[in-house]
Amino acid sequence: MVSKRLSRLEGHRRKFMAVIDGTPECQRAVHYAGRRAKNSNGGLVLLYVIPDGDFQQWLGVEEIMRAEAREEAEATVAKIAQIVRETIGIEPEIVIREGSAAEQINAVIEEDRDVAILVLAAGSAKEGPGPLVSSVAGRAAAFPIPVTVLPDTLTNEEIDALC
C-alpha cells in the first residue's frame, strides 16, 4: 500500500520520475518525463540506482569501488540533468541510491509523496525491453503508482507531440 499522493494539494506538484541506467532508452524516458513535467507545471526526478552486488570485496577495496561507482553515477546524472536544462528548460531533482532498482524506486515513491508517475522506456535489444520494463510486465516489481512505458520506436519529436 502506497502513501497518499500529495501532488494535488496546495504547495505540492506532481512529479514524474525517470530511472537513469545508462541505456539508450533511458534518455527517451527522461525526455518524455521532462516534457510532461514542464507541460503540466510539475517536477522531474532523475533516479540512479547503483547495483548493490558490485561491492563484495575486502573492506578497503570495497570502499574504493563504492566511491568510484558513486562518482560515475554523479557524472552520468549530471550530464543528463544538463541536457534536461538545455533542451526542456526545467531543473530536475537528482536522487542517487544503492541497492535493488525495484526496491529503491519503491523507496523513493514512498518517501516523496509528490512522485505520481514512473516513466520507463522499452529497449530494442534482442534480449528484451530491459530489466525494469520486463519486471513491470511480468509483475515481478509492481509499483504503487502508474507506470508509463514508452515504445522503443518513438523519436524525440514524436514524444514532444505526445506531451
PDB file of C-alpha atoms in Angstrom:
ATOM      1  CA  MET A   1       0.000   0.000   0.000  1.00  0.00           C
ATOM      2  CA  VAL A   2       1.423   3.333  -1.022  1.00  0.00           C
ATOM      3  CA  SER A   3       1.048   6.500   0.996  1.00  0.00           C
ATOM      4  CA  LYS A   4      -1.473   9.015  -0.259  1.00  0.00           C
ATOM      5  CA  ARG A   5      -0.050  11.175  -3.035  1.00  0.00           C
ATOM      6  CA  LEU A   6       0.173  14.862  -2.115  1.00  0.00           C
ATOM      7  CA  SER A   7       0.760  16.268  -5.591  1.00  0.00           C
ATOM      8  CA  ARG A   8      -2.706  17.832  -5.889  1.00  0.00           C
ATOM      9  CA  LEU A   9      -2.597  19.648  -2.547  1.00  0.00           C
ATOM     10  CA  GLU A  10      -1.640  23.304  -2.225  1.00  0.00           C
ATOM     11  CA  GLY A  11       2.132  23.756  -2.089  1.00  0.00           C
ATOM     12  CA  HIS A  12       2.786  20.477  -3.877  1.00  0.00           C
ATOM     13  CA  ARG A  13       3.198  19.500  -7.516  1.00  0.00           C
ATOM     14  CA  ARG A  14       3.060  16.240  -9.403  1.00  0.00           C
ATOM     15  CA  LYS A  15       6.466  14.754 -10.146  1.00  0.00           C
ATOM     16  CA  PHE A  16       7.457  12.403 -12.925  1.00  0.00           C
ATOM     17  CA  MET A  17      10.309  10.012 -12.153  1.00  0.00           C
ATOM     18  CA  ALA A  18      12.723   8.554 -14.711  1.00  0.00           C
ATOM     19  CA  VAL A  19      15.343   5.933 -13.882  1.00  0.00           C
ATOM     20  CA  ILE A  20      18.847   6.594 -15.194  1.00  0.00           C
ATOM     21  CA  ASP A  21      20.637   3.360 -16.001  1.00  0.00           C
ATOM     22  CA  GLY A  22      22.997   4.196 -18.842  1.00  0.00           C
ATOM     23  CA  THR A  23      20.859   2.528 -21.510  1.00  0.00           C
ATOM     24  CA  PRO A  24      19.947   4.417 -24.690  1.00  0.00           C
ATOM     25  CA  GLU A  25      16.254   4.079 -23.893  1.00  0.00           C
ATOM     26  CA  CYS A  26      16.561   5.877 -20.561  1.00  0.00           C
ATOM     27  CA  GLN A  27      17.199   9.103 -22.495  1.00  0.00           C
ATOM     28  CA  ARG A  28      13.751   8.758 -24.115  1.00  0.00           C
ATOM     29  CA  ALA A  29      12.157   8.206 -20.710  1.00  0.00           C
ATOM     30  CA  VAL A  30      13.885  11.335 -19.382  1.00  0.00           C
ATOM     31  CA  HIS A  31      12.778  13.357 -22.409  1.00  0.00           C
ATOM     32  CA  TYR A  32       9.146  12.264 -22.038  1.00  0.00           C
ATOM     33  CA  ALA A  33       9.090  12.744 -18.247  1.00  0.00           C
ATOM     34  CA  GLY A  34      10.730  16.156 -18.572  1.00  0.00           C
ATOM     35  CA  ARG A  35       8.292  17.347 -21.253  1.00  0.00           C
ATOM     36  CA  ARG A  36       5.288  16.088 -19.268  1.00  0.00           C
ATOM     37  CA  ALA A  37       6.630  17.781 -16.134  1.00  0.00           C
ATOM     38  CA  LYS A  38       7.142  21.092 -17.919  1.00  0.00           C
ATOM     39  CA  ASN A  39       3.781  20.992 -19.732  1.00  0.00           C
ATOM     40  CA  SER A  40       1.892  20.213 -16.518  1.00  0.00           C
ATOM     41  CA  ASN A  41       3.881  22.564 -14.266  1.00  0.00           C
ATOM     42  CA  GLY A  42       5.235  19.530 -12.454  1.00  0.00           C
ATOM     43  CA  GLY A  43       8.636  18.299 -11.417  1.00  0.00           C
ATOM     44  CA  LEU A  44      11.154  15.782 -12.709  1.00  0.00           C
ATOM     45  CA  VAL A  45      13.039  13.310 -10.523  1.00  0.00           C
ATOM     46  CA  LEU A  46      16.066  11.542 -12.004  1.00  0.00           C
ATOM     47  CA  LEU A  47      16.853   8.363 -10.070  1.00  0.00           C
ATOM     48  CA  TYR A  48      20.141   6.499 -10.474  1.00  0.00           C
ATOM     49  CA  VAL A  49      20.468   3.202  -8.609  1.00  0.00           C
ATOM     50  CA  ILE A  50      23.936   1.789  -8.035  1.00  0.00           C
ATOM     51  CA  PRO A  51      23.586  -2.023  -8.011  1.00  0.00           C
ATOM     52  CA  ASP A  52      24.142  -3.459  -4.534  1.00  0.00           C
ATOM     53  CA  GLY A  53      26.065  -6.582  -5.511  1.00  0.00           C
ATOM     54  CA  ASP A  54      29.029  -4.731  -7.011  1.00  0.00           C
ATOM     55  CA  PHE A  55      30.907  -4.328  -3.707  1.00  0.00           C
ATOM     56  CA  GLN A  56      31.683  -7.815  -2.411  1.00  0.00           C
ATOM     57  CA  GLN A  57      35.399  -7.219  -1.801  1.00  0.00           C
ATOM     58  CA  TRP A  58      37.734  -6.614   1.138  1.00  0.00           C
ATOM     59  CA  LEU A  59      36.797  -3.521   3.083  1.00  0.00           C
ATOM     60  CA  GLY A  60      39.444  -1.171   1.606  1.00  0.00           C
ATOM     61  CA  VAL A  61      38.757  -2.293  -1.947  1.00  0.00           C
ATOM     62  CA  GLU A  62      35.003  -2.184  -1.317  1.00  0.00           C
ATOM     63  CA  GLU A  63      35.196   1.455  -0.180  1.00  0.00           C
ATOM     64  CA  ILE A  64      37.191   2.451  -3.275  1.00  0.00           C
ATOM     65  CA  MET A  65      34.790   0.600  -5.586  1.00  0.00           C
ATOM     66  CA  ARG A  66      31.795   2.204  -3.869  1.00  0.00           C
ATOM     67  CA  ALA A  67      33.341   5.687  -4.213  1.00  0.00           C
ATOM     68  CA  GLU A  68      34.103   5.077  -7.899  1.00  0.00           C
ATOM     69  CA  ALA A  69      30.555   3.858  -8.544  1.00  0.00           C
ATOM     70  CA  ARG A  70      29.184   6.949  -6.782  1.00  0.00           C
ATOM     71  CA  GLU A  71      31.425   9.208  -8.881  1.00  0.00           C
ATOM     72  CA  GLU A  72      30.264   7.520 -12.086  1.00  0.00           C
ATOM     73  CA  ALA A  73      26.623   7.841 -11.002  1.00  0.00           C
ATOM     74  CA  GLU A  74      27.031  11.544 -10.216  1.00  0.00           C
ATOM     75  CA  ALA A  75      28.749  12.217 -13.546  1.00  0.00           C
ATOM     76  CA  THR A  76      26.107  10.320 -15.525  1.00  0.00           C
ATOM     77  CA  VAL A  77      23.176  12.049 -13.827  1.00  0.00           C
ATOM     78  CA  ALA A  78      24.848  15.477 -14.039  1.00  0.00           C
ATOM     79  CA  LYS A  79      25.246  15.041 -17.796  1.00  0.00           C
ATOM     80  CA  ILE A  80      21.591  14.060 -18.246  1.00  0.00           C
ATOM     81  CA  ALA A  81      20.430  16.871 -15.929  1.00  0.00           C
ATOM     82  CA  GLN A  82      22.343  19.368 -18.074  1.00  0.00           C
ATOM     83  CA  ILE A  83      20.650  18.041 -21.214  1.00  0.00           C
ATOM     84  CA  VAL A  84      17.263  18.468 -19.473  1.00  0.00           C
ATOM     85  CA  ARG A  85      18.118  22.062 -18.520  1.00  0.00           C
ATOM     86  CA  GLU A  86      19.223  22.918 -22.061  1.00  0.00           C
ATOM     87  CA  THR A  87      16.521  21.141 -24.080  1.00  0.00           C
ATOM     88  CA  ILE A  88      13.477  21.303 -21.803  1.00  0.00           C
ATOM     89  CA  GLY A  89      14.252  24.234 -19.536  1.00  0.00           C
ATOM     90  CA  ILE A  90      13.497  22.730 -16.138  1.00  0.00           C
ATOM     91  CA  GLU A  91      15.670  21.876 -13.151  1.00  0.00           C
ATOM     92  CA  PRO A  92      15.452  18.164 -12.298  1.00  0.00           C
ATOM     93  CA  GLU A  93      15.853  16.700  -8.832  1.00  0.00           C
ATOM     94  CA  ILE A  94      18.661  14.161  -8.624  1.00  0.00           C
ATOM     95  CA  VAL A  95      18.460  11.097  -6.402  1.00  0.00           C
ATOM     96  CA  ILE A  96      21.263   8.521  -6.207  1.00  0.00           C
ATOM     97  CA  ARG A  97      20.660   5.314  -4.278  1.00  0.00           C
ATOM     98  CA  GLU A  98      22.390   1.990  -3.788  1.00  0.00           C
ATOM     99  CA  GLY A  99      20.615  -1.371  -3.862  1.00  0.00           C
ATOM    100  CA  SER A 100      17.987  -3.158  -5.910  1.00  0.00           C
ATOM    101  CA  ALA A 101      16.413  -0.923  -8.570  1.00  0.00           C
ATOM    102  CA  ALA A 102      12.844  -2.030  -7.795  1.00  0.00           C
ATOM    103  CA  GLU A 103      13.338  -1.590  -4.045  1.00  0.00           C
ATOM    104  CA  GLN A 104      14.891   1.856  -4.445  1.00  0.00           C
ATOM    105  CA  ILE A 105      12.176   3.017  -6.856  1.00  0.00           C
ATOM    106  CA  ASN A 106       9.563   1.973  -4.290  1.00  0.00           C
ATOM    107  CA  ALA A 107      11.514   3.690  -1.501  1.00  0.00           C
ATOM    108  CA  VAL A 108      11.665   6.996  -3.398  1.00  0.00           C
ATOM    109  CA  ILE A 109       7.933   6.765  -4.186  1.00  0.00           C
ATOM    110  CA  GLU A 110       7.193   6.196  -0.512  1.00  0.00           C
ATOM    111  CA  GLU A 111       9.489   8.999   0.688  1.00  0.00           C
ATOM    112  CA  ASP A 112       8.492  11.648  -1.863  1.00  0.00           C
ATOM    113  CA  ARG A 113       4.715  11.687  -1.899  1.00  0.00           C
ATOM    114  CA  ASP A 114       4.676  14.096  -4.850  1.00  0.00           C
ATOM    115  CA  VAL A 115       6.080  11.417  -7.188  1.00  0.00           C
ATOM    116  CA  ALA A 116       2.978  10.363  -9.097  1.00  0.00           C
ATOM    117  CA  ILE A 117       4.168   8.742 -12.348  1.00  0.00           C
ATOM    118  CA  LEU A 118       7.119   6.470 -13.142  1.00  0.00           C
ATOM    119  CA  VAL A 119       8.333   6.739 -16.743  1.00  0.00           C
ATOM    120  CA  LEU A 120      10.247   3.875 -18.365  1.00  0.00           C
ATOM    121  CA  ALA A 121      11.235   3.267 -21.974  1.00  0.00           C
ATOM    122  CA  ALA A 122      11.386  -0.122 -23.647  1.00  0.00           C
ATOM    123  CA  GLY A 123      14.657  -1.105 -25.265  1.00  0.00           C
ATOM    124  CA  SER A 124      15.028  -2.532 -28.730  1.00  0.00           C
ATOM    125  CA  ALA A 125      17.730  -5.080 -27.913  1.00  0.00           C
ATOM    126  CA  LYS A 126      17.153  -8.707 -28.825  1.00  0.00           C
ATOM    127  CA  GLU A 127      17.412  -9.608 -25.116  1.00  0.00           C
ATOM    128  CA  GLY A 128      14.093  -7.855 -24.486  1.00  0.00           C
ATOM    129  CA  PRO A 129      12.719  -4.477 -23.479  1.00  0.00           C
ATOM    130  CA  GLY A 130      15.045  -4.059 -20.494  1.00  0.00           C
ATOM    131  CA  PRO A 131      15.054  -5.354 -16.923  1.00  0.00           C
ATOM    132  CA  LEU A 132      12.712  -2.763 -15.405  1.00  0.00           C
ATOM    133  CA  VAL A 133      10.146  -2.939 -18.200  1.00  0.00           C
ATOM    134  CA  SER A 134      10.324  -6.747 -18.115  1.00  0.00           C
ATOM    135  CA  SER A 135       9.784  -6.792 -14.357  1.00  0.00           C
ATOM    136  CA  VAL A 136       6.770  -4.480 -14.663  1.00  0.00           C
ATOM    137  CA  ALA A 137       5.306  -6.572 -17.492  1.00  0.00           C
ATOM    138  CA  GLY A 138       5.928  -9.776 -15.558  1.00  0.00           C
ATOM    139  CA  ARG A 139       4.581  -8.211 -12.362  1.00  0.00           C
ATOM    140  CA  ALA A 140       7.766  -9.131 -10.503  1.00  0.00           C
ATOM    141  CA  ALA A 141       8.064  -5.497  -9.485  1.00  0.00           C
ATOM    142  CA  ALA A 142       4.632  -3.931  -9.312  1.00  0.00           C
ATOM    143  CA  PHE A 143       4.934  -0.248  -8.474  1.00  0.00           C
ATOM    144  CA  PRO A 144       2.305   1.575  -6.423  1.00  0.00           C
ATOM    145  CA  ILE A 145       1.873   4.422  -8.921  1.00  0.00           C
ATOM    146  CA  PRO A 146       1.060   4.484 -12.635  1.00  0.00           C
ATOM    147  CA  VAL A 147       3.900   3.463 -14.926  1.00  0.00           C
ATOM    148  CA  THR A 148       4.237   4.914 -18.416  1.00  0.00           C
ATOM    149  CA  VAL A 149       6.261   2.693 -20.761  1.00  0.00           C
ATOM    150  CA  LEU A 150       7.414   4.314 -23.997  1.00  0.00           C
ATOM    151  CA  PRO A 151       7.822   2.138 -27.084  1.00  0.00           C
ATOM    152  CA  ASP A 152      11.331   1.920 -28.486  1.00  0.00           C
ATOM    153  CA  THR A 153      10.353   3.441 -31.829  1.00  0.00           C
ATOM    154  CA  LEU A 154       9.437   6.960 -30.668  1.00  0.00           C
ATOM    155  CA  THR A 155      11.667   9.862 -31.654  1.00  0.00           C
ATOM    156  CA  ASN A 156      12.046  12.991 -29.515  1.00  0.00           C
ATOM    157  CA  GLU A 157       9.813  14.859 -31.984  1.00  0.00           C
ATOM    158  CA  GLU A 158       7.093  12.220 -31.599  1.00  0.00           C
ATOM    159  CA  ILE A 159       7.475  12.348 -27.833  1.00  0.00           C
ATOM    160  CA  ASP A 160       7.098  16.151 -27.930  1.00  0.00           C
ATOM    161  CA  ALA A 161       3.895  15.769 -29.938  1.00  0.00           C
ATOM    162  CA  LEU A 162       2.508  13.333 -27.347  1.00  0.00           C
ATOM    163  CA  CYS A 163       3.320  15.589 -24.409  1.00  0.00           C
TER     164      CYS A 163
END
